[in-house]
Amino acid sequence: MSWWSSERPLIELEKLREIIQMMADHDLSEVSLRDGEESIKLRRGASPGHDSVGVYAHPPTALIPMPSAHSAAGTPAEAPTADIEPGLLPIKSPMVGTFYAAPDPNSPPFVTVGALVHPDTIVCVIEAMKVFNEIKADVSGTIAKVLVGNEEPVEYGQPLFLVRPRT
Amino acid sequence: MSWWSSERPLIELEKLREIIQMMADHDLSEVSLRDGEESIKLRRGASPGHDSVGVYAHPPTALIPMPSAHSAAGTPAEAPTADIEPGLLPIKSPMVGTFYAAPDPNSPPFVTVGALVHPDTIVCVIEAMKVFNEIKADVSGTIAKVLVGNEEPVEYGQPLFLVRPRT
Amino acid sequence: MVQASRLHVQPRRLHHKNRCMFKRILIANRGEIALRIIRACKELGVQTACVYSEADRGASYLRLADRTVCIGAPPPSESYLKSDRIIAAAEITNADAIHPGYGFLAENAQFAEKCRASRIEFIGPSAEAMRALGDKAQARELAKRAKVPIVPGSNGTIDDDAEALRVAKSIGLPIIIKAAAGGGGRGMRIVRELDKLKPAIAQARQEAMIAFKDASIYIEKFIEQPRHVEVQILADQHDNIIHLFERDCSTQRRHQKLIEESPSPAIDERTRLALCKSAVRLAEAAEYTNAGTVEFIVDAKGNYFFIEVNARIQVEHPVTEMITGIDLIKKQIAIAAGETLGLSQRQVERHGAAIECRINAEDPEQDFRPCAGRVELFRPPGGPGVRIDSHVHDGYDISPRYDSLIGKLIVHRPTRDEAIAGMRRCLDEFIVEPTHTTIPLYKQILHHDVFVKGKIDTGFVERTFRMQG
Amino acid sequence: MVQASRLHVQPRRLHHKNRCMFKRILIANRGEIALRIIRACKELGVQTACVYSEADRGASYLRLADRTVCIGAPPPSESYLKSDRIIAAAEITNADAIHPGYGFLAENAQFAEKCRASRIEFIGPSAEAMRALGDKAQARELAKRAKVPIVPGSNGTIDDDAEALRVAKSIGLPIIIKAAAGGGGRGMRIVRELDKLKPAIAQARQEAMIAFKDASIYIEKFIEQPRHVEVQILADQHDNIIHLFERDCSTQRRHQKLIEESPSPAIDERTRLALCKSAVRLAEAAEYTNAGTVEFIVDAKGNYFFIEVNARIQVEHPVTEMITGIDLIKKQIAIAAGETLGLSQRQVERHGAAIECRINAEDPEQDFRPCAGRVELFRPPGGPGVRIDSHVHDGYDISPRYDSLIGKLIVHRPTRDEAIAGMRRCLDEFIVEPTHTTIPLYKQILHHDVFVKGKIDTGFVERTFRMQG
C-alpha cells in the first residue's frame, strides 16, 4: 500500500549540510557513513598525505564509531544539544516507529514551520506495531524546523521538530 | 667450577635504591619485577583505593611493560641517561656475557672506585662462548661507581661503570 | 519528553512468511552476545539491525551492524525489556526475524508470541514449549513421561509428619526441606538422620511462616556436593533433534557460572551417553525447537537428575562450538528460517577439550562488586586454539546498568590438561586495567588441585576462596 | 662504545646433553614469532629467555618471557643476526636450547653447528640436512633419488644450440631460458615455438653477459600460471616422518606470500596424497628432522614439481595447526628434546578449511611501501574459529628496521566457502589506524571470483590488482 508519496528530494541535502556543520564544529577531517546500500564519505581540509610514512592528517578520534550516523533512518539521530541553534528546543520521539506528519494522506500536516504549538498540540503521529500514536508538543512556541520527512522511521530520542519557545 | 665467590650482599640493596629513585624520578606509584624465582613489588604513595568504582590511583602508564627490569641479570638494564648523576659517563657493555672484575680469582679487580682510567685502561673482562674479552674504558677519568657485581651476566648496552671524566 | 497516546489499529503491509533465509535480523540484545550474533549474520550474508539504549550509544560493536535503532533510556526496563519498541524497531528496519540473545526477553513467551503475531520470526523455541518448560511442575511431569530422572521428592507439599517420614524413608537420607512459597535459603533444612526430621520440619514451617506467611513445605532428596552438567540440544522444525554433548558448569559462585568446560571431567562415557540421550528425550517430549540446554545435577556416584531447561542460547555456548566445530548461532538462525538441521547425531563429533572463563568486571576481593567505568587497557591473549568473544577494547566505558560480563575467553586443546595449561597461559597474558576482573580468581582456580583433578562441585568456589566482604 | 679484544679460550662448565624436556629455551627472534614461541613454552612449562635489539626494547611481548637479554643495536646485522651474542645470551641465561623462529638465523647451518658446539640444542634440523637441502643441485639430486618430480630441464648449462634444441624437444614447450649466474629476470626468455629458440638463446646469452659477465644459460620447462603448494613435514630423531597435509600459498606478490590456505582448492585427493607422500620421501632421503616444508609448484593439469625445502617453521604454520589441531611449535620443541612424534600418519586428521591473511604494515596503493610508526588503534576481530597471532596493540610502535608483518589473521571453518565468508567478516572488523595495511587488498581478493573459485595462480595478484607506484 502506498500510503504517502515517498518523495523527499531535499532532506538528503539537508542531512549533508548538518553533517558538514558537525564536522566543522568538532574539527573532524573525515567522516564515513554507511547504511546498507548507501554510503557517504566526506573529507575536510587537506587530504591525508601519503608522502610521510606512518603520519596521518586525521587524529584517531575521528575513527571512533558513530553508530548514530548509520541509524535506521540513515539520519544523524539526536544531534547533540550543542548543535542546535541556541534558544530552540527539540521535540524528541518518545518511541520507535514510523513518522507521519499528517493524520491521513489527504490531510495537511499537523504542523508546519511557523505553526504555533502548545504543550497539548498534536505535532505528528508515530506508528508502531500497527498502532498510531499521537505525539504532543509538550512545549509552547513556534515550529522553527521539521527534522524528519514523512513516513521516515524514527528511533527513540530522535529530535522531530525544533521549537522556538514563547518568550 | 667455582671460579669466584658468588657473594654479593650489597648489590641487592643498591639495586633497590636505584629502582626507588627511578620510581621517584618518574612518579611511578607501583613497580613489580619478576626474574625467574625472584620478584620485587614496590608501591609509592597511597595504595590504589577500592572505594570508588572504576577509578584507580595509578595512571595506566605505570602498566607499560618494563622488560629491562626483568632482564637476564635482574638489574635495570641501561638506566636512562637522565638518571645518571650529571657529569658522569657510563662505560657500557659492548657485548653479552659474564662480567669479571679481575683477570683471575686470585688477583685484585682491574679497577675500583677512585681508580684513574685512560681510554686504553682495561676495566673488566666479559666472557662469552668461553672467550674472555678485555673491555677498555674508552674514556679518561676516575671510576665513580661499579654498577655490576663480579660474575654477573650483562647484556648489550648495559652500563658497567660510571666515570667522572677528567675536567 | 512528550507523551504518546494510542490510536486506532490499522492493518499493515503483509510479511510473507517464507521458509527461506532471512533478509535482515534484528538483534534485541547488547554487548558480547549482540556482537556474536552480528558476526554470525554477516557470515551468513544476512543483514543486521541492532537495538541499543542510550547507555550503549557509540559502542563500537554497533558499528558492525548494518542498521542501529535507539530504543530507550539506559535502564533495561526502559529499553532492552521494552518489547513493543523492539518489535517497532524490527518493523522500521524491515527485519524479518528477531534474535533475542540471552537474558532480557530471551525466555519471555509473551514476547515470542508478539513477534510472531507481528509476522516477525522469533529465533528460539515456540512460546508453547517455553511455557511448558518454564513451569517447574510441568517440566517435572514432562521429564517423568520421558523417563528422565528427576530429583526424588514429595509430590507437592507435605501435610503431616507421618507423610514426611514416609517420603523421607522412601527417597532415602539426606533430604532437604524447602518452603513451598520460598527461596533464598529461608525455610530450608537439611536432614541427615531420621530422628531429626520432626524438629527440622517444625523449624522449617516456622521460618517459612515468618518469611512468606505460608508454612507449606515440601521434601526433596538432598544431593551432596553436586556437579552442574548440562546438555546442548539442537532441534529443527522437521522433528530432527540432536545433542551436542555436555558442558560442565560446576565452577560457580552463588549460582553464577564462572568457568565452563566440555567434556565434563566428572562423568564416564556411559553416563555421558545416558545423560545426553535423556536430554534428547525431554526435548522431544516438549516438542522443542531451536537451541536449548537441559540442565542436570550429578551426584558423586554419577547419578544425574534433571533440573530445568534453558530455552535460549547460553553464555557458555562457545565451549560446545569449540569441541564440535558447529556454529550454534548460525544453526539457530537456520532452524528459525525453516531449514533442516543438516546433520545427524552420528555426524556430531567431539574433538579435544575446551574451557571457558567468563571475564566479569567485578572485584573478587570486594565481594565481587561490579567495577563500571573506563577500561584503559584491554589486551586479550591470542595464539592457537584461543577464542575471544568480547565487545570491549582499550577505552571502552563499562555501564553500571548491565551485567558485568566484559568478555569470554575460551581455550581449546587436544586434552583437558593441555587446555588447563593453555588457559593458565592466557590468563597470565590477559591485561585489563584499571578495571578489577575475575581473572585473578581464575588463575587461582586453574592452579587448584581440585580443579586440575576435575573434582569441583558447585560449592567449591565459595568453600575454597574466602572472599573479603 | 668500548672495544673488545679476544683473549684465551677456557673450558666451560659442561652441559649435560640430556634427552628430556628443556629447562629454558632462548628465543632468537622478535615480534609475532617470538610471542608464538613464548606461548608454546609457557604451556609446556618451559622457561623462556628472549633476546631483543634496542629497537624492540619495551615491546610488550617481551614482558611474557621469564628473562630478556638486549643483544645489540637496531640493525639486524648488529643484533638478531649476531650469532655469538645470541649464544652468549643463551649461556648467561642458562638456556639449554635455542629456537630461531623464521628468518634471521633460522636456516643458517653454521649457527646451528655453533649452538651444538656450545652444547645448546638448536631447535631445527641438523646442519647437514640444512646444507644438503640448501644447495639447489644437491636438493635436486636428492629429489631425483627419492623419485620426487622436479621441473624438467637441462642437466647444468647448455653448450650449444644443438643441445638446446635436443633438451627443448625432450622436455616439451614452453621452456624458459635462465642465466646460470643470474636472477631478477635478466637473461630470462620464455620460448613457446621451436623456431624462436635460437634467437632467444642468443638474446639471453647477450643479456646474461652484460648483467653477470657470464653468458652461461640453462633451460627449464616453463610452468604456466603455476600454483604454489607446500607440504608440512614433521620428523623426529627416531626415524618417524609424517606429513601434515599441504598449504596453498598461490596468493603472492613478487614471491611474497600474502594469503595461505589448507586444503588447497586446486588439487584433488589423489594429487594431494601423491604430493604429501613425495614430500615425506624427500625428507626421508635428506634424513631430515624437526619441522620443515617441502615446496612444490603445481601446473594447471595437477602435475607437481619439487622446488625447495624450507628447513624451519614457517610464517604460515597456523593454517596447518588449525586443520590438524597439532601445535607445530610444541612439536618442534619436543622433537629437539629427543621425544618421539607421538602420533602416526594415520592419526593426523584433517578438519575443515583454514585461511590465513598476513597483515603487513604496507600501503598497497603506494607500491606496498612499509608504514612504520605508531599504531593508534589495533583492534583485531574475534569470535568462533578466529585466531590472531600478533605482538601489536593500541600504541605499538612499528620499527622500520624489520619486516612489516604486524599480525596474522587465521579463520577456520567447516568448509572453504564458510572460511571465505568468515575471513571477509573478520577483515571488515579489523581496525588498524592510522597505519596502512594490506587489509584493503585482502578484502578485494576475498571477494574476487577467481579466489572464490580457488583458481588463483602465483601471478594472479600482480596481474589483477594494478597498484599505483
CSV table of N, CA and C in Angstrom, one decimal, chain D residues 277-385:
chain,number,residue,atom,x,y,z
D,277,LYS,N,53.0,-37.7,0.0
D,277,LYS,CA,54.0,-38.8,0.1
D,277,LYS,C,55.3,-38.5,-0.6
D,278,SER,N,55.3,-37.7,-1.6
D,278,SER,CA,56.6,-37.2,-2.2
D,278,SER,C,57.4,-36.4,-1.2
D,279,ALA,N,56.7,-35.6,-0.5
D,279,ALA,CA,57.4,-34.7,0.5
D,279,ALA,C,58.0,-35.6,1.6
D,280,VAL,N,57.3,-36.6,2.0
D,280,VAL,CA,57.8,-37.5,3.1
D,280,VAL,C,59.0,-38.2,2.5
D,281,ARG,N,59.0,-38.7,1.3
D,281,ARG,CA,60.1,-39.4,0.7
D,281,ARG,C,61.3,-38.6,0.7
D,282,LEU,N,61.2,-37.3,0.3
D,282,LEU,CA,62.3,-36.4,0.2
D,282,LEU,C,62.9,-36.1,1.6
D,283,ALA,N,62.0,-35.9,2.5
D,283,ALA,CA,62.5,-35.7,3.9
D,283,ALA,C,63.3,-36.9,4.4
D,284,GLU,N,62.8,-38.1,4.0
D,284,GLU,CA,63.5,-39.3,4.4
D,284,GLU,C,64.9,-39.4,3.8
D,285,ALA,N,64.9,-39.1,2.5
D,285,ALA,CA,66.2,-39.1,1.7
D,285,ALA,C,67.2,-38.1,2.3
D,286,ALA,N,66.7,-37.0,2.8
D,286,ALA,CA,67.6,-36.0,3.4
D,286,ALA,C,67.9,-36.2,4.9
D,287,GLU,N,67.4,-37.3,5.4
D,287,GLU,CA,67.5,-37.6,6.9
D,287,GLU,C,67.1,-36.4,7.7
D,288,TYR,N,66.0,-35.8,7.3
D,288,TYR,CA,65.5,-34.6,7.9
D,288,TYR,C,64.9,-34.9,9.2
D,289,THR,N,65.2,-33.9,10.2
D,289,THR,CA,64.5,-34.0,11.5
D,289,THR,C,63.8,-32.6,11.7
D,290,ASN,N,62.9,-32.6,12.7
D,290,ASN,CA,62.2,-31.4,13.1
D,290,ASN,C,61.1,-31.0,12.1
D,291,ALA,N,60.6,-29.8,12.2
D,291,ALA,CA,59.6,-29.3,11.2
D,291,ALA,C,60.2,-28.8,10.0
D,292,GLY,N,59.6,-29.0,8.9
D,292,GLY,CA,60.1,-28.5,7.6
D,292,GLY,C,59.0,-28.4,6.6
D,293,THR,N,59.3,-27.7,5.5
D,293,THR,CA,58.2,-27.6,4.5
D,293,THR,C,58.8,-27.9,3.1
D,294,VAL,N,58.2,-28.7,2.4
D,294,VAL,CA,58.6,-29.1,1.0
D,294,VAL,C,57.7,-28.3,0.1
D,295,GLU,N,58.4,-27.4,-0.7
D,295,GLU,CA,57.6,-26.6,-1.6
D,295,GLU,C,57.6,-27.2,-3.0
D,296,PHE,N,56.4,-27.1,-3.6
D,296,PHE,CA,56.2,-27.6,-5.0
D,296,PHE,C,55.5,-26.5,-5.8
D,297,ILE,N,55.7,-26.5,-7.1
D,297,ILE,CA,54.7,-25.8,-8.0
D,297,ILE,C,53.8,-26.8,-8.7
D,298,VAL,N,52.6,-26.4,-8.9
D,298,VAL,CA,51.6,-27.3,-9.5
D,298,VAL,C,51.1,-26.7,-10.7
D,299,ASP,N,51.1,-27.4,-11.8
D,299,ASP,CA,50.6,-26.8,-13.1
D,299,ASP,C,49.1,-27.0,-13.2
D,300,ALA,N,48.6,-26.5,-14.3
D,300,ALA,CA,47.1,-26.5,-14.4
D,300,ALA,C,46.5,-27.9,-14.5
D,301,LYS,N,47.3,-28.9,-14.9
D,301,LYS,CA,46.8,-30.2,-15.0
D,301,LYS,C,47.0,-31.0,-13.7
D,302,GLY,N,47.6,-30.4,-12.7
D,302,GLY,CA,47.7,-31.1,-11.4
D,302,GLY,C,49.1,-31.8,-11.3
D,303,ASN,N,50.0,-31.6,-12.3
D,303,ASN,CA,51.3,-32.1,-12.2
D,303,ASN,C,52.1,-31.2,-11.2
D,304,TYR,N,52.9,-31.9,-10.4
D,304,TYR,CA,53.6,-31.1,-9.4
D,304,TYR,C,55.1,-31.3,-9.5
D,305,PHE,N,55.9,-30.3,-9.2
D,305,PHE,CA,57.3,-30.4,-9.3
D,305,PHE,C,57.9,-29.8,-8.0
D,306,PHE,N,58.9,-30.5,-7.5
D,306,PHE,CA,59.6,-30.0,-6.3
D,306,PHE,C,60.4,-28.8,-6.6
D,307,ILE,N,60.4,-27.8,-5.7
D,307,ILE,CA,61.1,-26.6,-5.8
D,307,ILE,C,62.3,-26.5,-4.8
D,308,GLU,N,61.8,-26.4,-3.5
D,308,GLU,CA,62.9,-26.4,-2.5
D,308,GLU,C,62.3,-26.7,-1.1
D,309,VAL,N,63.2,-26.9,-0.2
D,309,VAL,CA,62.7,-27.2,1.2
D,309,VAL,C,63.0,-26.0,2.1
D,310,ASN,N,62.0,-25.6,2.9
D,310,ASN,CA,62.3,-24.6,3.9
D,310,ASN,C,62.5,-25.3,5.2
D,311,ALA,N,63.8,-25.2,5.7
D,311,ALA,CA,64.2,-26.0,6.8
D,311,ALA,C,64.0,-25.3,8.1
D,312,ARG,N,62.7,-24.9,8.4
D,312,ARG,CA,62.4,-24.1,9.6
D,312,ARG,C,60.9,-24.1,9.7
D,313,ILE,N,60.4,-23.5,10.8
D,313,ILE,CA,59.0,-23.3,10.9
D,313,ILE,C,58.7,-22.1,10.0
D,314,GLN,N,57.4,-22.1,9.5
D,314,GLN,CA,57.1,-21.0,8.5
D,314,GLN,C,56.1,-20.1,9.1
D,315,VAL,N,56.1,-18.9,8.5
D,315,VAL,CA,55.1,-17.9,8.9
D,315,VAL,C,53.7,-18.5,8.9
D,316,GLU,N,53.4,-19.2,7.9
D,316,GLU,CA,52.0,-19.7,7.6
D,316,GLU,C,51.7,-21.0,8.4
D,317,HIS,N,52.5,-21.4,9.3
D,317,HIS,CA,52.3,-22.7,10.0
D,317,HIS,C,50.9,-22.8,10.7
D,318,PRO,N,50.3,-21.6,11.1
D,318,PRO,CA,49.0,-21.8,11.8
D,318,PRO,C,47.9,-22.4,11.0
D,319,VAL,N,48.0,-22.2,9.7
D,319,VAL,CA,47.0,-22.8,8.8
D,319,VAL,C,46.9,-24.3,9.0
D,320,THR,N,48.1,-24.9,9.1
D,320,THR,CA,48.2,-26.4,9.3
D,320,THR,C,47.7,-26.7,10.7
D,321,GLU,N,48.1,-25.9,11.7
D,321,GLU,CA,47.7,-26.1,13.1
D,321,GLU,C,46.1,-26.1,13.2
D,322,MET,N,45.5,-25.2,12.5
D,322,MET,CA,44.0,-25.1,12.6
D,322,MET,C,43.4,-26.4,12.0
D,323,ILE,N,43.8,-26.9,10.9
D,323,ILE,CA,43.1,-28.0,10.3
D,323,ILE,C,43.5,-29.4,10.9
D,324,THR,N,44.6,-29.4,11.6
D,324,THR,CA,45.0,-30.7,12.2
D,324,THR,C,44.9,-30.7,13.7
D,325,GLY,N,44.8,-29.5,14.3
D,325,GLY,CA,44.8,-29.4,15.8
D,325,GLY,C,46.1,-29.7,16.4
D,326,ILE,N,47.2,-29.8,15.6
D,326,ILE,CA,48.5,-30.1,16.2
D,326,ILE,C,49.3,-28.8,16.3
D,327,ASP,N,49.9,-28.6,17.5
D,327,ASP,CA,50.7,-27.4,17.7
D,327,ASP,C,52.2,-27.7,17.2
D,328,LEU,N,52.5,-27.0,16.1
D,328,LEU,CA,53.8,-27.3,15.5
D,328,LEU,C,55.0,-26.8,16.3
D,329,ILE,N,54.8,-25.7,17.0
D,329,ILE,CA,55.9,-25.2,17.8
D,329,ILE,C,56.2,-26.2,19.0
D,330,LYS,N,55.2,-26.6,19.6
D,330,LYS,CA,55.4,-27.6,20.7
D,330,LYS,C,56.0,-28.9,20.1
D,331,LYS,N,55.6,-29.3,19.0
D,331,LYS,CA,56.2,-30.5,18.4
D,331,LYS,C,57.7,-30.2,18.1
D,332,GLN,N,58.0,-29.1,17.5
D,332,GLN,CA,59.4,-28.7,17.3
D,332,GLN,C,60.3,-28.9,18.5
D,333,ILE,N,59.7,-28.4,19.6
D,333,ILE,CA,60.5,-28.4,20.9
D,333,ILE,C,60.6,-29.9,21.4
D,334,ALA,N,59.5,-30.6,21.3
D,334,ALA,CA,59.5,-32.0,21.8
D,334,ALA,C,60.5,-32.8,20.9
D,335,ILE,N,60.5,-32.6,19.6
D,335,ILE,CA,61.4,-33.3,18.7
D,335,ILE,C,62.9,-33.0,19.1
D,336,ALA,N,63.2,-31.7,19.3
D,336,ALA,CA,64.5,-31.3,19.6
D,336,ALA,C,65.0,-31.9,20.9
D,337,ALA,N,64.0,-32.1,21.9
D,337,ALA,CA,64.3,-32.6,23.2
D,337,ALA,C,64.5,-34.1,23.1
D,338,GLY,N,64.3,-34.7,21.9
D,338,GLY,CA,64.5,-36.1,21.7
D,338,GLY,C,63.3,-37.0,21.9
D,339,GLU,N,62.1,-36.4,22.1
D,339,GLU,CA,60.9,-37.2,22.2
D,339,GLU,C,60.5,-37.7,20.8
D,340,THR,N,59.7,-38.8,20.9
D,340,THR,CA,59.2,-39.3,19.6
D,340,THR,C,57.9,-38.5,19.2
D,341,LEU,N,57.6,-38.6,18.0
D,341,LEU,CA,56.5,-37.8,17.4
D,341,LEU,C,55.2,-38.0,18.2
D,342,GLY,N,55.0,-39.2,18.7
D,342,GLY,CA,53.8,-39.5,19.5
D,342,GLY,C,52.5,-39.5,18.7
D,343,LEU,N,52.7,-39.5,17.3
D,343,LEU,CA,51.5,-39.8,16.5
D,343,LEU,C,51.9,-40.3,15.2
D,344,SER,N,51.1,-41.2,14.7
D,344,SER,CA,51.4,-41.8,13.4
D,344,SER,C,50.7,-41.0,12.3
D,345,GLN,N,51.1,-41.4,11.0
D,345,GLN,CA,50.4,-40.7,9.9
D,345,GLN,C,48.9,-40.8,9.9
D,346,ARG,N,48.5,-42.0,10.3
D,346,ARG,CA,47.0,-42.3,10.3
D,346,ARG,C,46.3,-41.5,11.4
D,347,GLN,N,47.0,-41.1,12.4
D,347,GLN,CA,46.4,-40.3,13.5
D,347,GLN,C,46.2,-38.8,13.1
D,348,VAL,N,46.9,-38.4,12.0
D,348,VAL,CA,46.8,-37.0,11.6
D,348,VAL,C,45.5,-36.8,10.8
D,349,GLU,N,44.5,-36.1,11.4
D,349,GLU,CA,43.3,-35.9,10.8
D,349,GLU,C,43.2,-34.5,10.3
D,350,ARG,N,42.4,-34.3,9.3
D,350,ARG,CA,42.2,-33.0,8.7
D,350,ARG,C,40.7,-32.6,8.9
D,351,HIS,N,40.5,-31.4,9.4
D,351,HIS,CA,39.1,-31.0,9.7
D,351,HIS,C,38.9,-29.6,9.1
D,352,GLY,N,38.0,-29.5,8.2
D,352,GLY,CA,37.6,-28.2,7.7
D,352,GLY,C,38.6,-27.5,6.8
D,353,ALA,N,38.5,-26.2,6.7
D,353,ALA,CA,39.3,-25.4,5.9
D,353,ALA,C,39.8,-24.2,6.7
D,354,ALA,N,41.1,-23.8,6.5
D,354,ALA,CA,41.6,-22.6,7.2
D,354,ALA,C,42.3,-21.7,6.2
D,355,ILE,N,42.1,-20.4,6.4
D,355,ILE,CA,42.8,-19.4,5.5
D,355,ILE,C,43.5,-18.4,6.5
D,356,GLU,N,44.7,-18.1,6.0
D,356,GLU,CA,45.5,-17.1,6.8
D,356,GLU,C,45.7,-15.8,5.9
D,357,CYS,N,45.5,-14.7,6.5
D,357,CYS,CA,46.0,-13.4,5.8
D,357,CYS,C,47.1,-12.8,6.6
D,358,ARG,N,48.2,-12.5,6.0
D,358,ARG,CA,49.3,-11.9,6.6
D,358,ARG,C,49.0,-10.4,6.7
D,359,ILE,N,48.9,-9.8,7.8
D,359,ILE,CA,48.6,-8.4,7.9
D,359,ILE,C,50.0,-7.7,8.0
D,360,ASN,N,50.3,-7.0,6.8
D,360,ASN,CA,51.5,-6.3,6.7
D,360,ASN,C,51.3,-4.8,6.8
D,361,ALA,N,52.1,-4.1,7.5
D,361,ALA,CA,52.0,-2.7,7.6
D,361,ALA,C,52.7,-2.1,6.3
D,362,GLU,N,51.9,-2.2,5.3
D,362,GLU,CA,52.4,-1.7,4.0
D,362,GLU,C,51.2,-1.0,3.3
D,363,ASP,N,51.5,-0.1,2.4
D,363,ASP,CA,50.4,0.6,1.7
D,363,ASP,C,50.2,0.0,0.3
D,364,PRO,N,49.2,-0.8,0.1
D,364,PRO,CA,49.0,-1.4,-1.2
D,364,PRO,C,48.8,-0.4,-2.3
D,365,GLU,N,48.4,0.8,-2.0
D,365,GLU,CA,48.2,1.8,-3.0
D,365,GLU,C,49.5,2.6,-3.3
D,366,GLN,N,50.5,2.3,-2.5
D,366,GLN,CA,51.8,3.1,-2.7
D,366,GLN,C,52.9,2.0,-2.9
D,367,ASP,N,52.6,1.0,-3.8
D,367,ASP,CA,53.6,0.0,-4.1
D,367,ASP,C,54.1,-0.7,-2.9
D,368,PHE,N,53.2,-0.9,-2.0
D,368,PHE,CA,53.5,-1.7,-0.8
D,368,PHE,C,54.6,-1.1,0.1
D,369,ARG,N,54.6,0.2,0.1
D,369,ARG,CA,55.7,0.8,0.9
D,369,ARG,C,55.4,0.6,2.4
D,370,PRO,N,56.4,0.1,3.1
D,370,PRO,CA,56.2,-0.2,4.5
D,370,PRO,C,55.8,1.1,5.3
D,371,CYS,N,54.9,0.9,6.2
D,371,CYS,CA,54.4,2.0,7.1
D,371,CYS,C,54.8,1.8,8.5
D,372,ALA,N,55.9,2.4,8.9
D,372,ALA,CA,56.4,2.3,10.3
D,372,ALA,C,55.7,3.4,11.1
D,373,GLY,N,56.0,3.4,12.4
D,373,GLY,CA,55.4,4.4,13.2
D,373,GLY,C,54.4,3.8,14.2
D,374,ARG,N,53.7,4.7,14.9
D,374,ARG,CA,52.8,4.3,16.0
D,374,ARG,C,51.5,3.9,15.4
D,375,VAL,N,51.0,2.7,15.9
D,375,VAL,CA,49.7,2.2,15.6
D,375,VAL,C,48.8,2.7,16.7
D,376,GLU,N,47.9,3.6,16.4
D,376,GLU,CA,47.0,4.2,17.4
D,376,GLU,C,45.9,3.2,17.8
D,377,LEU,N,45.3,2.6,16.8
D,377,LEU,CA,44.3,1.6,17.1
D,377,LEU,C,44.6,0.3,16.4
D,378,PHE,N,44.6,-0.8,17.2
D,378,PHE,CA,44.8,-2.1,16.6
D,378,PHE,C,43.7,-3.0,17.2
D,379,ARG,N,42.7,-3.2,16.5
D,379,ARG,CA,41.5,-3.9,17.0
D,379,ARG,C,41.2,-5.1,16.2
D,380,PRO,N,41.8,-6.2,16.5
D,380,PRO,CA,41.6,-7.4,15.7
D,380,PRO,C,40.2,-8.0,15.9
D,381,PRO,N,39.7,-8.8,15.0
D,381,PRO,CA,38.4,-9.4,15.1
D,381,PRO,C,38.5,-10.6,16.1
D,382,GLY,N,37.3,-11.1,16.5
D,382,GLY,CA,37.3,-12.3,17.4
D,382,GLY,C,36.1,-13.2,17.0
D,383,GLY,N,35.7,-14.0,17.9
D,383,GLY,CA,34.6,-14.9,17.7
D,383,GLY,C,35.1,-16.3,17.3
D,384,PRO,N,34.1,-17.2,16.9
D,384,PRO,CA,34.4,-18.6,16.7
D,384,PRO,C,35.4,-18.8,15.6
D,385,GLY,N,36.3,-19.8,15.8
D,385,GLY,CA,37.2,-20.2,14.7
D,385,GLY,C,38.1,-19.0,14.1
